[in-house]
Amino acid sequence: MARCEVCDKGIQKGHRISITRSQVSRRANRKWWPNIKRVQIKEANGAVRKAKVCTRCLRSNKVTRAI
């Protein structure tokens, strides 16, 4: 299972709801998958390693990408 190594975000489970008129008629189980990328990151000591990081952590600069 894909999981972010920074924020520990993983799969979220819930229901897909079918709405008929004004009532909930059916519920089907489904999963929401996080947007996880495998990127090279720079650690605090300067070492470079590969990690699975979600795009929200990349966008908010919680990790530094090694180019």
Coordinates of N, CA, C and O in Angstrom, one line a residue:
M1 N 0.8 -1.2 0.0 CA 0.0 0.0 0.0 C 0.9 1.2 0.0 O 1.9 1.3 0.7
A2 N 0.6 2.2 -0.8 CA 1.3 3.4 -0.9 C 1.0 4.3 0.3 O -0.2 4.5 0.6
R3 N 2.0 4.9 0.9 CA 1.9 5.7 2.0 C 3.0 6.8 2.0 O 4.1 6.5 1.7
C4 N 2.6 8.0 2.3 CA 3.6 9.1 2.3 C 4.5 8.9 3.5 O 4.1 8.7 4.6
E5 N 5.8 9.1 3.3 CA 6.8 8.9 4.4 C 6.9 10.1 5.2 O 7.5 10.1 6.3
V6 N 6.4 11.3 4.8 CA 6.5 12.5 5.6 C 5.2 12.7 6.5 O 5.4 12.8 7.7
C7 N 4.0 12.6 5.9 CA 2.8 12.9 6.7 C 2.0 11.6 7.0 O 1.0 11.7 7.6
D8 N 2.5 10.5 6.5 CA 1.8 9.2 6.7 C 0.4 9.1 6.1 O -0.4 8.4 6.6
K9 N 0.2 9.8 5.0 CA -1.1 9.8 4.4 C -1.2 8.5 3.6 O -0.3 8.1 2.9
G10 N -2.4 7.8 3.7 CA -2.6 6.6 3.0 C -4.0 6.6 2.4 O -4.6 7.6 2.1
I11 N -4.5 5.4 2.1 CA -5.8 5.2 1.5 C -6.9 5.6 2.5 O -6.9 5.3 3.7
Q12 N -7.9 6.3 2.0 CA -9.1 6.6 2.8 C -10.3 5.8 2.2 O -10.5 5.7 1.0
K13 N -11.1 5.3 3.1 CA -12.2 4.5 2.7 C -13.5 5.2 3.0 O -13.6 5.9 4.0
G14 N -14.5 4.9 2.2 CA -15.8 5.5 2.4 C -16.9 4.9 1.5 O -16.7 3.7 1.1
H15 N -17.9 5.6 1.2 CA -19.0 5.1 0.4 C -19.2 6.0 -0.8 O -19.1 7.2 -0.8
R16 N -19.5 5.4 -1.9 CA -20.0 6.1 -3.1 C -21.5 6.1 -3.0 O -22.1 5.0 -2.9
I17 N -22.1 7.2 -3.0 CA -23.5 7.3 -2.7 C -24.3 7.6 -4.0 O -23.9 8.5 -4.7
S18 N -25.3 6.9 -4.2 CA -26.2 7.1 -5.3 C -27.4 7.8 -4.8 O -28.1 7.3 -3.9
I19 N -27.7 9.0 -5.3 CA -28.8 9.8 -4.8 C -30.0 9.7 -5.8 O -29.8 10.1 -7.0
T20 N -31.1 9.3 -5.4 CA -32.3 9.3 -6.2 C -33.3 10.2 -5.5 O -33.7 10.0 -4.4
R21 N -33.8 11.2 -6.2 CA -34.7 12.2 -5.7 C -34.0 12.9 -4.5 O -33.0 13.5 -4.7
S22 N -34.6 12.8 -3.4 CA -33.9 13.5 -2.2 C -33.4 12.5 -1.2 O -33.2 12.9 -0.1
Q23 N -33.4 11.3 -1.5 CA -33.0 10.3 -0.5 C -31.7 9.5 -1.0 O -31.5 9.4 -2.2
V24 N -31.0 9.0 -0.1 CA -29.8 8.2 -0.4 C -30.4 6.8 -0.6 O -30.9 6.2 0.3
S25 N -30.2 6.3 -1.8 CA -30.8 5.0 -2.1 C -29.8 3.8 -2.0 O -30.1 2.8 -1.5
R26 N -28.6 4.0 -2.4 CA -27.6 2.9 -2.4 C -26.2 3.5 -1.9 O -25.9 4.6 -2.2
R27 N -25.5 2.6 -1.3 CA -24.1 2.9 -0.9 C -23.2 1.8 -1.4 O -23.5 0.6 -1.1
A28 N -22.1 2.2 -2.0 CA -21.1 1.2 -2.5 C -19.8 1.6 -1.9 O -19.4 2.8 -1.8
N29 N -19.0 0.6 -1.4 CA -17.7 0.9 -0.8 C -16.8 1.3 -1.9 O -16.8 0.8 -3.0
R30 N -15.9 2.3 -1.5 CA -14.9 2.7 -2.5 C -13.7 3.2 -1.7 O -13.7 3.4 -0.5
K31 N -12.5 3.4 -2.4 CA -11.3 3.9 -1.8 C -10.9 5.2 -2.5 O -11.0 5.3 -3.7
W32 N -10.3 6.1 -1.8 CA -9.7 7.3 -2.3 C -8.2 7.1 -2.1 O -7.7 7.0 -1.0
W33 N -7.4 7.1 -3.3 CA -6.0 6.9 -3.2 C -5.2 8.2 -3.2 O -5.6 9.1 -3.9
P34 N -4.2 8.3 -2.4 CA -3.4 9.6 -2.3 C -2.5 9.7 -3.6 O -2.2 8.7 -4.2
N35 N -2.2 10.9 -3.9 CA -1.3 11.2 -5.1 C 0.2 11.1 -4.6 O 0.7 12.1 -4.1
I36 N 0.7 9.9 -4.6 CA 2.1 9.6 -4.1 C 3.1 9.5 -5.2 O 2.8 8.8 -6.2
K37 N 4.2 10.2 -5.1 CA 5.3 10.2 -6.1 C 6.5 9.6 -5.5 O 6.8 9.8 -4.3
R38 N 7.3 8.9 -6.3 CA 8.6 8.4 -5.8 C 9.7 9.4 -6.3 O 9.9 9.5 -7.5
V39 N 10.2 10.2 -5.4 CA 11.2 11.3 -5.7 C 12.5 11.1 -4.9 O 12.5 10.4 -3.9
Q40 N 13.5 11.8 -5.4 CA 14.8 11.8 -4.7 C 14.7 13.1 -3.8 O 14.4 14.2 -4.2
I41 N 15.0 12.9 -2.5 CA 14.9 14.0 -1.5 C 16.3 14.1 -0.9 O 17.1 13.2 -0.8
K42 N 16.6 15.3 -0.4 CA 17.8 15.6 0.3 C 17.5 15.6 1.8 O 16.6 16.3 2.2
E43 N 18.3 14.9 2.6 CA 18.1 14.8 4.0 C 18.8 15.9 4.7 O 19.6 16.7 4.0
A44 N 18.7 16.0 6.0 CA 19.3 17.1 6.8 C 20.8 17.0 6.7 O 21.5 18.0 6.7
N45 N 21.4 15.8 6.7 CA 22.8 15.6 6.7 C 23.4 15.8 5.3 O 24.6 15.6 5.1
G46 N 22.6 16.0 4.3 CA 23.1 16.2 2.9 C 23.0 15.0 2.0 O 23.3 15.0 0.9
A47 N 22.6 13.9 2.6 CA 22.5 12.6 1.8 C 21.2 12.7 0.9 O 20.2 13.3 1.3
V48 N 21.3 12.0 -0.2 CA 20.2 11.9 -1.1 C 19.7 10.5 -1.1 O 20.4 9.5 -1.2
R49 N 18.3 10.4 -1.0 CA 17.7 9.0 -1.1 C 16.3 9.2 -1.7 O 15.8 10.2 -1.9
K50 N 15.8 8.0 -2.2 CA 14.5 8.0 -2.8 C 13.5 7.8 -1.7 O 13.7 7.0 -0.7
A51 N 12.3 8.4 -1.9 CA 11.2 8.3 -0.9 C 9.9 8.5 -1.6 O 9.8 9.1 -2.7
K52 N 8.9 7.9 -1.0 CA 7.5 8.1 -1.5 C 6.9 9.2 -0.7 O 6.7 9.2 0.5
V53 N 6.5 10.3 -1.5 CA 6.0 11.5 -0.9 C 4.8 11.9 -1.6 O 4.7 11.9 -2.8
C54 N 3.8 12.4 -0.8 CA 2.6 12.9 -1.5 C 2.8 14.3 -2.1 O 3.7 15.0 -1.7
T55 N 2.0 14.6 -3.0 CA 2.2 15.9 -3.7 C 1.9 17.1 -2.8 O 2.4 18.2 -3.1
R56 N 1.1 16.9 -1.8 CA 0.8 18.1 -0.9 C 2.1 18.4 -0.1 O 2.4 19.6 0.1
C57 N 2.8 17.4 0.3 CA 4.1 17.6 1.0 C 5.1 18.2 0.1 O 5.9 19.1 0.6
L58 N 5.2 17.8 -1.1 CA 6.1 18.4 -2.1 C 5.8 19.9 -2.3 O 6.6 20.7 -2.4
R59 N 4.5 20.2 -2.5 CA 4.0 21.6 -2.8 C 4.2 22.5 -1.6 O 4.5 23.7 -1.8
S60 N 4.1 22.0 -0.3 CA 4.3 22.8 0.8 C 5.7 22.8 1.4 O 5.9 23.3 2.5
N61 N 6.7 22.3 0.6 CA 8.1 22.3 0.9 C 8.4 21.7 2.3 O 9.3 22.1 3.0
K62 N 7.7 20.6 2.6 CA 8.1 19.8 3.8 C 9.3 19.0 3.5 O 10.0 18.5 4.5
V63 N 9.6 18.7 2.2 CA 10.8 18.0 1.9 C 11.5 18.8 0.8 O 10.9 19.6 0.1
T64 N 12.9 18.6 0.7 CA 13.6 19.3 -0.4 C 14.0 18.2 -1.4 O 14.6 17.2 -1.1
R65 N 13.6 18.5 -2.7 CA 13.9 17.6 -3.7 C 15.4 17.8 -4.2 O 15.9 18.9 -4.2
A66 N 16.0 16.6 -4.4 CA 17.4 16.7 -5.0 C 17.2 16.6 -6.5 O 16.6 15.7 -7.0
I67 N 17.9 17.5 -7.2 CA 17.7 17.6 -8.7 C 19.0 16.9 -9.3 O 20.0 17.0 -8.9

